[in-house]
Amino acid sequence: MDEFERQLAEKNARLVELYEEHLHDIQWVQAQLNTRDSENVDVDEHDDELESDGGFIFRMLRKHDFARENALNGVRNAAQRSLDPLPTHEPIIEILEQSSSDTHLVCTASLAQISSATPDELKPRILAACRDIRAALARRNGHNLQFVLLLDVQGAVPAPSLAYELVPWYVREVHPVFPGMCAAVLVRGYGWAHAGVWAVVRRLLPASAVTRVLFPTATELDAFLARSAPPPSSSPSTHLTIDTTHIQHHSSHQHRSSTSASSPVSPLAPRSHLNPTYGYRPGRRRKRDLARTLLHLWLLRWRKKMAAWSVFGVIWMLLVLSRRLRVPVT
C-alpha cells in the first residue's frame, strides 16, 4: 500500500470512530425527521430519503460541529434543494459502485471531456453528480462514508476562467448541501501546463480542501486502481462488467496516450492556446523548448515597457550626442 493510501485509510479509521462516537446524535436527527409535522409533502418525501442515510446525517453533523439543531436544519435545507429539477445530461463522473475498496467509494472523471463546456452547462451536471454520489454512498449501507475521485487532466485545455466561476460557486452553493463527501482528489496527467489553473484553484479553495488534492505518480495510481478493481465473480452482472472494463483499461488508455505522443498527432502550433502542452511540439520534451517558451512569455509580458524604454533611451542618446556635437556660436 502506498503512502497516500495509508493516509486515506488512517483518516477513514478516525472518521468511522467519530461516527460511532456520535451515533446517538445521528439517531436524534433521524428521530426528529421521523416525527416532523410539515405540510409540504414533497419535502417530507425527501426527508424520508435522507432519514435513512446515516452517512449523510453524520457529514452534516460534522460540518456543524455536531450541533444537532443546526444539522437538522441543514438536512431540511438539503431536502428542499433536492426538489429543484435538473436537466438530463450525460454524467460527468463515473461511479465505480462495484469497487472493492475497503474505505472509500471510487469515482472517476476526465477534464478533457468537459473543458469546452460553459459554466452554466456544468453547474447542473455537477449538482447531479453530487446527488448521484450521495445516493451511491447511501447504498453502501455505511460501508463507505466518503468517496475518492480519480481526476484525469491529461489532454484538458487549461481554462482559468472556468475555475474562477465554478470553484467559488461550488464552495458557496454545493458544499453546504453535500458536505464532507470527498475524501481526496487524485490528479492524473498533471503537467506544468496546468500549473496556472492549479494556482488559481488553490487560492480559491479553503485550506482544508487543498490538502485533499493529491498528485500521486502513475505507478501509485495504477496500483490503487488494481486494488480497487471489482473482485472476480462467477456470475458477474452487466454493471460489474462495465466497471471492470473501465478500471482495467484505464491504465492501458494512459499508456497508449503516452506512446502516441512520440509522433505528431495534431497540427496545432507549439504555442497555440489550444495546445495542452503549450510550448512543446507533439512528442518533444526538450529543455531548450522550455527556455524558448519562458523567454517568449517574458517578452509578451514586458515587450511594451521594453519598447517604451528603448524609445526613451534612443531619444536621450540623441539629445546627449547633439549637445556634444553642437558648435558654440562666436
PDB file of C-alpha atoms in Angstrom, residues 166-294:
ATOM      1  CA  LEU A 166     -17.051  27.253 -10.685  1.00  0.00           C
ATOM      2  CA  VAL A 167     -14.890  26.927  -7.573  1.00  0.00           C
ATOM      3  CA  PRO A 168     -16.469  29.806  -5.574  1.00  0.00           C
ATOM      4  CA  TRP A 169     -19.916  28.649  -6.721  1.00  0.00           C
ATOM      5  CA  TYR A 170     -19.198  25.113  -5.511  1.00  0.00           C
ATOM      6  CA  VAL A 171     -17.912  26.306  -2.134  1.00  0.00           C
ATOM      7  CA  ARG A 172     -20.854  28.679  -1.679  1.00  0.00           C
ATOM      8  CA  GLU A 173     -23.783  26.690  -3.135  1.00  0.00           C
ATOM      9  CA  VAL A 174     -22.940  22.984  -3.376  1.00  0.00           C
ATOM     10  CA  HIS A 175     -20.719  22.159  -0.413  1.00  0.00           C
ATOM     11  CA  PRO A 176     -23.263  23.282   2.239  1.00  0.00           C
ATOM     12  CA  VAL A 177     -25.781  20.837   0.726  1.00  0.00           C
ATOM     13  CA  PHE A 178     -23.330  17.949   0.259  1.00  0.00           C
ATOM     14  CA  PRO A 179     -20.673  18.485   2.943  1.00  0.00           C
ATOM     15  CA  GLY A 180     -17.693  16.243   3.599  1.00  0.00           C
ATOM     16  CA  MET A 181     -18.310  13.658   0.877  1.00  0.00           C
ATOM     17  CA  CYS A 182     -14.917  13.876  -0.848  1.00  0.00           C
ATOM     18  CA  ALA A 183     -12.001  12.254   0.966  1.00  0.00           C
ATOM     19  CA  ALA A 184      -9.412  13.035  -1.712  1.00  0.00           C
ATOM     20  CA  VAL A 185      -8.931  14.028  -5.339  1.00  0.00           C
ATOM     21  CA  LEU A 186      -6.167  12.037  -7.045  1.00  0.00           C
ATOM     22  CA  VAL A 187      -4.937  14.008 -10.059  1.00  0.00           C
ATOM     23  CA  ARG A 188      -3.577  12.116 -13.050  1.00  0.00           C
ATOM     24  CA  GLY A 189      -1.770  13.530 -16.083  1.00  0.00           C
ATOM     25  CA  TYR A 190      -0.782  16.778 -14.331  1.00  0.00           C
ATOM     26  CA  GLY A 191       1.883  18.817 -16.142  1.00  0.00           C
ATOM     27  CA  TRP A 192       3.409  22.258 -15.977  1.00  0.00           C
ATOM     28  CA  ALA A 193       0.791  23.466 -18.484  1.00  0.00           C
ATOM     29  CA  HIS A 194      -1.824  23.006 -15.736  1.00  0.00           C
ATOM     30  CA  ALA A 195       0.183  24.849 -13.071  1.00  0.00           C
ATOM     31  CA  GLY A 196      -1.555  28.161 -13.736  1.00  0.00           C
ATOM     32  CA  VAL A 197      -5.037  26.716 -13.287  1.00  0.00           C
ATOM     33  CA  TRP A 198      -3.991  24.844 -10.144  1.00  0.00           C
ATOM     34  CA  ALA A 199      -2.574  28.085  -8.709  1.00  0.00           C
ATOM     35  CA  VAL A 200      -5.986  29.708  -9.253  1.00  0.00           C
ATOM     36  CA  VAL A 201      -7.897  26.770  -7.751  1.00  0.00           C
ATOM     37  CA  ARG A 202      -5.556  26.607  -4.760  1.00  0.00           C
ATOM     38  CA  ARG A 203      -6.231  30.252  -3.913  1.00  0.00           C
ATOM     39  CA  LEU A 204      -9.998  29.834  -4.232  1.00  0.00           C
ATOM     40  CA  LEU A 205     -10.372  26.611  -2.238  1.00  0.00           C
ATOM     41  CA  PRO A 206     -10.409  26.508   1.579  1.00  0.00           C
ATOM     42  CA  ALA A 207      -7.157  25.299   3.120  1.00  0.00           C
ATOM     43  CA  SER A 208      -8.783  22.070   4.307  1.00  0.00           C
ATOM     44  CA  ALA A 209      -9.853  21.255   0.745  1.00  0.00           C
ATOM     45  CA  VAL A 210      -6.411  21.998  -0.722  1.00  0.00           C
ATOM     46  CA  THR A 211      -4.851  19.310   1.473  1.00  0.00           C
ATOM     47  CA  ARG A 212      -7.193  16.725  -0.077  1.00  0.00           C
ATOM     48  CA  VAL A 213      -5.855  17.286  -3.609  1.00  0.00           C
ATOM     49  CA  LEU A 214      -3.046  14.776  -4.152  1.00  0.00           C
ATOM     50  CA  PHE A 215      -0.679  14.192  -7.075  1.00  0.00           C
ATOM     51  CA  PRO A 216       0.419  10.539  -6.883  1.00  0.00           C
ATOM     52  CA  THR A 217       2.687   9.025  -9.505  1.00  0.00           C
ATOM     53  CA  ALA A 218       1.298   6.978 -12.386  1.00  0.00           C
ATOM     54  CA  THR A 219       2.654   3.813 -10.760  1.00  0.00           C
ATOM     55  CA  GLU A 220       0.880   4.571  -7.481  1.00  0.00           C
ATOM     56  CA  LEU A 221      -2.385   5.271  -9.284  1.00  0.00           C
ATOM     57  CA  ASP A 222      -2.127   2.075 -11.332  1.00  0.00           C
ATOM     58  CA  ALA A 223      -1.607   0.090  -8.134  1.00  0.00           C
ATOM     59  CA  PHE A 224      -4.546   1.856  -6.477  1.00  0.00           C
ATOM     60  CA  LEU A 225      -6.802   1.093  -9.445  1.00  0.00           C
ATOM     61  CA  ALA A 226      -5.718  -2.539  -9.454  1.00  0.00           C
ATOM     62  CA  ARG A 227      -6.509  -2.895  -5.745  1.00  0.00           C
ATOM     63  CA  SER A 228      -9.856  -1.122  -6.189  1.00  0.00           C
ATOM     64  CA  ALA A 229     -10.960  -3.307  -9.106  1.00  0.00           C
ATOM     65  CA  PRO A 230     -14.130  -5.337  -8.541  1.00  0.00           C
ATOM     66  CA  PRO A 231     -13.430  -8.854  -7.265  1.00  0.00           C
ATOM     67  CA  PRO A 232     -13.931 -11.712  -9.751  1.00  0.00           C
ATOM     68  CA  SER A 233     -17.361 -13.298  -9.651  1.00  0.00           C
ATOM     69  CA  SER A 234     -18.735 -16.484 -11.100  1.00  0.00           C
ATOM     70  CA  SER A 235     -21.808 -14.642 -12.364  1.00  0.00           C
ATOM     71  CA  PRO A 236     -20.903 -11.013 -12.896  1.00  0.00           C
ATOM     72  CA  SER A 237     -23.644  -8.563 -13.681  1.00  0.00           C
ATOM     73  CA  THR A 238     -23.637  -6.216 -16.633  1.00  0.00           C
ATOM     74  CA  HIS A 239     -22.860  -3.227 -14.412  1.00  0.00           C
ATOM     75  CA  LEU A 240     -19.958  -5.085 -12.869  1.00  0.00           C
ATOM     76  CA  THR A 241     -18.549  -5.891 -16.303  1.00  0.00           C
ATOM     77  CA  ILE A 242     -18.738  -2.249 -17.335  1.00  0.00           C
ATOM     78  CA  ASP A 243     -16.953  -1.062 -14.205  1.00  0.00           C
ATOM     79  CA  THR A 244     -14.293  -3.754 -14.504  1.00  0.00           C
ATOM     80  CA  THR A 245     -13.622  -2.871 -18.115  1.00  0.00           C
ATOM     81  CA  HIS A 246     -13.275   0.787 -17.199  1.00  0.00           C
ATOM     82  CA  ILE A 247     -10.750   0.048 -14.477  1.00  0.00           C
ATOM     83  CA  GLN A 248      -8.736  -2.483 -16.450  1.00  0.00           C
ATOM     84  CA  HIS A 249      -8.458  -0.205 -19.468  1.00  0.00           C
ATOM     85  CA  HIS A 250      -7.791   2.994 -17.547  1.00  0.00           C
ATOM     86  CA  SER A 251      -4.074   2.296 -17.277  1.00  0.00           C
ATOM     87  CA  SER A 252      -3.777   0.965 -20.828  1.00  0.00           C
ATOM     88  CA  HIS A 253      -5.503   4.109 -22.125  1.00  0.00           C
ATOM     89  CA  GLN A 254      -2.900   6.255 -20.387  1.00  0.00           C
ATOM     90  CA  HIS A 255      -0.135   4.065 -21.778  1.00  0.00           C
ATOM     91  CA  ARG A 256      -1.461   4.416 -25.320  1.00  0.00           C
ATOM     92  CA  SER A 257      -1.754   8.166 -24.858  1.00  0.00           C
ATOM     93  CA  SER A 258       1.865   8.482 -23.730  1.00  0.00           C
ATOM     94  CA  THR A 259       3.040   6.185 -26.536  1.00  0.00           C
ATOM     95  CA  SER A 260       1.151   8.067 -29.217  1.00  0.00           C
ATOM     96  CA  ALA A 261       2.830  11.276 -28.025  1.00  0.00           C
ATOM     97  CA  SER A 262       6.021  10.118 -29.744  1.00  0.00           C
ATOM     98  CA  SER A 263       4.544  11.011 -33.150  1.00  0.00           C
ATOM     99  CA  PRO A 264       2.792  14.215 -34.234  1.00  0.00           C
ATOM    100  CA  VAL A 265      -0.921  13.779 -33.714  1.00  0.00           C
ATOM    101  CA  SER A 266      -2.076  17.360 -34.052  1.00  0.00           C
ATOM    102  CA  PRO A 267      -1.298  20.222 -36.423  1.00  0.00           C
ATOM    103  CA  LEU A 268      -1.530  22.706 -33.564  1.00  0.00           C
ATOM    104  CA  ALA A 269       1.275  25.218 -33.259  1.00  0.00           C
ATOM    105  CA  PRO A 270       3.569  24.764 -30.231  1.00  0.00           C
ATOM    106  CA  ARG A 271       2.305  27.975 -28.626  1.00  0.00           C
ATOM    107  CA  SER A 272      -1.333  27.675 -29.644  1.00  0.00           C
ATOM    108  CA  HIS A 273      -3.794  28.364 -26.816  1.00  0.00           C
ATOM    109  CA  LEU A 274      -5.444  25.033 -27.707  1.00  0.00           C
ATOM    110  CA  ASN A 275      -2.226  23.066 -27.242  1.00  0.00           C
ATOM    111  CA  PRO A 276      -2.373  21.264 -23.845  1.00  0.00           C
ATOM    112  CA  THR A 277       1.463  21.056 -23.836  1.00  0.00           C
ATOM    113  CA  TYR A 278       1.979  24.748 -24.520  1.00  0.00           C
ATOM    114  CA  GLY A 279       5.433  25.482 -25.908  1.00  0.00           C
ATOM    115  CA  TYR A 280       6.232  21.928 -26.971  1.00  0.00           C
ATOM    116  CA  ARG A 281       5.762  20.230 -30.286  1.00  0.00           C
ATOM    117  CA  PRO A 282       3.947  16.861 -30.130  1.00  0.00           C
ATOM    118  CA  GLY A 283       6.313  14.169 -28.942  1.00  0.00           C
ATOM    119  CA  ARG A 284       9.099  16.555 -27.918  1.00  0.00           C
ATOM    120  CA  ARG A 285      10.193  17.411 -24.379  1.00  0.00           C
ATOM    121  CA  ARG A 286      13.427  19.398 -24.660  1.00  0.00           C
ATOM    122  CA  LYS A 287      14.848  21.873 -22.183  1.00  0.00           C
ATOM    123  CA  ARG A 288      15.540  24.429 -24.890  1.00  0.00           C
ATOM    124  CA  ASP A 289      11.832  24.349 -25.789  1.00  0.00           C
ATOM    125  CA  LEU A 290      11.074  25.246 -22.186  1.00  0.00           C
ATOM    126  CA  ALA A 291      13.687  28.035 -22.208  1.00  0.00           C
ATOM    127  CA  ARG A 292      12.353  29.376 -25.510  1.00  0.00           C
ATOM    128  CA  THR A 293       8.778  29.299 -24.200  1.00  0.00           C
ATOM    129  CA  LEU A 294       9.724  31.101 -20.975  1.00  0.00           C
TER     130      LEU A 294
END
